C-alpha positions as a printed NumPy array, in Angstrom:
array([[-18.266,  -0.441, -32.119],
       [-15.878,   1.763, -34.014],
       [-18.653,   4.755, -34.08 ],
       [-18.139,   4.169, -30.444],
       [-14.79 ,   4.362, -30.062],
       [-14.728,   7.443, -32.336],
       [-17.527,   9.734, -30.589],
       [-15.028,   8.439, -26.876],
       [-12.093,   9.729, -28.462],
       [-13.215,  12.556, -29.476],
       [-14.675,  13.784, -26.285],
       [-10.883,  14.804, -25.29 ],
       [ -8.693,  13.974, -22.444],
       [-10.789,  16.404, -19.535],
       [-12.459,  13.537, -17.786],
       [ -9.506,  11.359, -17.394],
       [ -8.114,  14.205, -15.864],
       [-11.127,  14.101, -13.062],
       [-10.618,  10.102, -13.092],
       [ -6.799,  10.952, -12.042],
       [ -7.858,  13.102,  -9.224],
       [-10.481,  10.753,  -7.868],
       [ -7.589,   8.141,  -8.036],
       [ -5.696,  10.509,  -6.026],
       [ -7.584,  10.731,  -3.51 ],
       [ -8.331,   7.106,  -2.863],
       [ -4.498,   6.848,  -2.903],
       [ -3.846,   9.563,  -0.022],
       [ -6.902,   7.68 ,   2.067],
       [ -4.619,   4.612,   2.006],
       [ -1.747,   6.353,   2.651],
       [ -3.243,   7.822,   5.791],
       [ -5.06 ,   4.611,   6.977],
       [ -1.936,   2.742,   6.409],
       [  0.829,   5.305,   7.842],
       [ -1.906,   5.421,  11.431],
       [ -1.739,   1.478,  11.508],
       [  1.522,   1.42 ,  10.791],
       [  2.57 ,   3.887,  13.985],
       [ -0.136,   1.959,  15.983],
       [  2.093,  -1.803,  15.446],
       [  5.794,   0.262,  16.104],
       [  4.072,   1.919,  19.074],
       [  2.693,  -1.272,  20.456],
       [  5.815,  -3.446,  19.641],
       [  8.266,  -1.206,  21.808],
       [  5.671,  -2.588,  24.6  ],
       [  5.645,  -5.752,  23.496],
       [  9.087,  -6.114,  23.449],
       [  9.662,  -5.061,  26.937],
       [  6.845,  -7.048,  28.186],
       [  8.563, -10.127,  26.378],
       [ 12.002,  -9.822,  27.73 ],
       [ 10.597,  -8.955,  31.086],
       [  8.94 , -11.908,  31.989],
       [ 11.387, -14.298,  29.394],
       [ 13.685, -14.205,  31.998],
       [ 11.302, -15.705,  34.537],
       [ 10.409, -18.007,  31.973],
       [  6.894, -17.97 ,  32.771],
       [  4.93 , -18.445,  29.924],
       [  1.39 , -18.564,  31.114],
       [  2.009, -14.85 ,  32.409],
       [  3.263, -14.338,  28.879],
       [  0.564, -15.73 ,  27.774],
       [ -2.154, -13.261,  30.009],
       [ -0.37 , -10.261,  29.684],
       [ -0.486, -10.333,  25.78 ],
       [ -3.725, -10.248,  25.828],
       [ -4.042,  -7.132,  25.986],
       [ -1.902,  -6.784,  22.425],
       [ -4.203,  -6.666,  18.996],
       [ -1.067,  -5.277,  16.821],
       [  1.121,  -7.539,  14.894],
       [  4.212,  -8.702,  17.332],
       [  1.307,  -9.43 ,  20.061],
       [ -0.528, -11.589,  17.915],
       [  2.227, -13.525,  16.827],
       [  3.732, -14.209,  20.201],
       [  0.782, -15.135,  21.737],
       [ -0.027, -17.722,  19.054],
       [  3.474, -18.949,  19.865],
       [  3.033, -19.708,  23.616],
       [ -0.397, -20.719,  23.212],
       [  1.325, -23.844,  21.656],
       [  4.431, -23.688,  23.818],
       [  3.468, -27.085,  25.432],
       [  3.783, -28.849,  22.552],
       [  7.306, -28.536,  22.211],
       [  9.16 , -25.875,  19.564],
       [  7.95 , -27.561,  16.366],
       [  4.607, -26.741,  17.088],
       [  5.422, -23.185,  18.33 ],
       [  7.032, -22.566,  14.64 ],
       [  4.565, -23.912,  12.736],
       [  2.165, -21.212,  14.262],
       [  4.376, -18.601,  14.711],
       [  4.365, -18.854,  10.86 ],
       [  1.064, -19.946,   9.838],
       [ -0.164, -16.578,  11.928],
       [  2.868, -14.804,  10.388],
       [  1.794, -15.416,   7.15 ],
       [ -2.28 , -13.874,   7.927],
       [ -0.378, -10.912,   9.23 ],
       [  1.661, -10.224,   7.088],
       [ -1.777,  -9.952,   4.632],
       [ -3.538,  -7.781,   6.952],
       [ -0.677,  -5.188,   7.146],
       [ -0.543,  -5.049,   2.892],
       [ -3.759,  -4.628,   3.068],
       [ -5.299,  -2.111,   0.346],
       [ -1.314,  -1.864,  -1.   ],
       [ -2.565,  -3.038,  -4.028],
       [ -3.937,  -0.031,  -4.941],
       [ -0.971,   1.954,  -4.471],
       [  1.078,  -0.306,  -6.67 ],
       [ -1.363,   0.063,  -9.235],
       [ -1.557,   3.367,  -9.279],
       [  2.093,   4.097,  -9.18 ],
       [  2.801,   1.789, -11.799],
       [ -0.306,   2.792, -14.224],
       [ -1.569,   6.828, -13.273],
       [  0.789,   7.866, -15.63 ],
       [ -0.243,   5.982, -18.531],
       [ -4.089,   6.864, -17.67 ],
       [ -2.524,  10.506, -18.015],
       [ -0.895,   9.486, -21.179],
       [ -4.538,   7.981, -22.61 ],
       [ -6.044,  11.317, -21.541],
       [ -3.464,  13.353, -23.51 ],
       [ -3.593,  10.634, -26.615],
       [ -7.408,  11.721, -26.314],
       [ -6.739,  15.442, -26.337],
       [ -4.4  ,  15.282, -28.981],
       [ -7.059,  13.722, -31.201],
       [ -9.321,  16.659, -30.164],
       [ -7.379,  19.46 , -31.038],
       [ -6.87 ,  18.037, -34.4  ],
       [-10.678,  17.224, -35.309],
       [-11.313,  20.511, -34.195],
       [ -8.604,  21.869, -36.107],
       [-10.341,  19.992, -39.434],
       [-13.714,  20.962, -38.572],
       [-12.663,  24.5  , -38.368],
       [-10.305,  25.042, -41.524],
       [ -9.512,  28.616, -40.615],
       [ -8.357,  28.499, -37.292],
       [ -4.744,  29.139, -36.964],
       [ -1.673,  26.881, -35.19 ],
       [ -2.663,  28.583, -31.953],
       [ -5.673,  27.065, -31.283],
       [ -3.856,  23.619, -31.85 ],
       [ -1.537,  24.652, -29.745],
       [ -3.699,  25.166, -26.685],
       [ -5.425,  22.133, -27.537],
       [ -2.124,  20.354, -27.409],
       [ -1.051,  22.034, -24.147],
       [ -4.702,  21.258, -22.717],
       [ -4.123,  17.964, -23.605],
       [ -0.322,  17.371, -22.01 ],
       [ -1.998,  18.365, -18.201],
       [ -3.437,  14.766, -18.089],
       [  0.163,  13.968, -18.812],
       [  1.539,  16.403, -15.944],
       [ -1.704,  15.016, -13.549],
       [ -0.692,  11.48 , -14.21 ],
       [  3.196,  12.193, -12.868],
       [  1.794,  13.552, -10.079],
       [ -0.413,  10.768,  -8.864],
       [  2.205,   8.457, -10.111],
       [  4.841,   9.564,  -8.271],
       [  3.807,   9.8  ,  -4.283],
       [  2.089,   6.549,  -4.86 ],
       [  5.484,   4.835,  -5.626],
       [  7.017,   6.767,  -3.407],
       [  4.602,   5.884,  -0.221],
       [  4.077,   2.27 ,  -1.306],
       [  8.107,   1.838,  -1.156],
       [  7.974,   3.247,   2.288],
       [  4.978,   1.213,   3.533],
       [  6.842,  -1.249,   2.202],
       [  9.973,  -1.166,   4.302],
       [  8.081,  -0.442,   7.022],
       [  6.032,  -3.746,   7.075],
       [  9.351,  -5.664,   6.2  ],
       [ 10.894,  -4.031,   9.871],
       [  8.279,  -4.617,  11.664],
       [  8.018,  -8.172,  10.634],
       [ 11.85 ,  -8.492,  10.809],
       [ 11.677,  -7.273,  14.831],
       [  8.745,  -9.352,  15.737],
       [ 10.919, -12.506,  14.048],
       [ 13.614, -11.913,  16.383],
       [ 11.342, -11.891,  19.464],
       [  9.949, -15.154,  18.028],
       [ 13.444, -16.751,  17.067],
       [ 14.117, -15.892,  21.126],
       [ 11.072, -17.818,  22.242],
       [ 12.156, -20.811,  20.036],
       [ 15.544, -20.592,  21.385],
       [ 14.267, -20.896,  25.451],
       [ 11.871, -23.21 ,  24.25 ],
       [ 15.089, -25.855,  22.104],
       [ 17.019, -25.153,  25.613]])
């Protein structure tokens, strides 16, 4: 086992480097997937919305009912759950309205996870893959007695780019999940208050 670790250490830091940019990529296919779903609920909400207080005022909730429908985003969903019930008195309606608020809210953090983790750990992967160049340059050094501080040197500078590769997945991961983030928290924030309106006609 410690042969092992020895002959993995001292393979360098150049394939953590290629780990880190595989990583990378998986993170900016999230970010994309997430930032088009993301623009698909705000776009669909603003309809929502106006559908909502359109027909609220007519208080005809079967035509509520039919015309969201037609909504698959997160607001839509929610709402329609909510006067689904709407004969059984407001109770009933907030019970669902969070029961369905709750599966929602797990479908839009969907595939988060992985930017947290990345943001919180791509820098200490880079970190492992400059621990494991360090170790490099020096066996090389020993194995080859007459080489001068130079060639340390560039093994040491090789060996700080996992570092610098790290950083840079680290830091647009954090950066995007913290965005996502908000976002999720305003969408589920706007689609409360059409919800809280509902209960209100419904206590009335």
């Amino acid at each position: 086992m410690i042969t092992l670790f020895k002959g993995m250490a001292l393979t360098g830091g150049e394939w953590v480097i290629y780990l880190l940019g595989i990583c990378s990529i998986l993170a900016v296919a999230v970010m994309v997937e997430r930032a088009i779903l993301f623009s698909k609920e705000k776009k669909e909400f603003k309809k929502v919305e106006e559908e909502f207080l359109k027909v609220m005022q007519s208080l005809n909730f079967s035509q509520i009912s039919q015309t969201f429908q037609n909504f698959t985003g997160l607001s839509g969903r929610i709402l329609r759950t909510g006067l689904l019930q709407s004969q059984r008195g407001a109770h009933a309606v907030e019970e669902e309205i969070l029961s369905v608020t709750s599966k929602e809210k797990q479908r839009l953090e969907k595939r988060m996870i992985i930017l947290g983790t990345l943001g919180n750990n791509a820098i200490y992967i880079g970190l492992f893959g400059t621990v494991l160049g360090v170790i490099k340059a020096f066996h090389d050094l020993s194995e080859n007695g007459n080489s001068g501080p130079e060639v340390v040197m560039q093994g040491l500078s090789e060996a700080l780019i996992a570092t610098a590769v790290g950083l840079l997945v680290a830091l647009p991961c954090v950066v995007a999940y913290n965005i996502l983030q908000k976002q999720i928290k305003d969408l589920l924030l706007d689609t409360e208050s059409l919800a809280r309106l509902l209960l209100a006609k419904l206590k009335s």
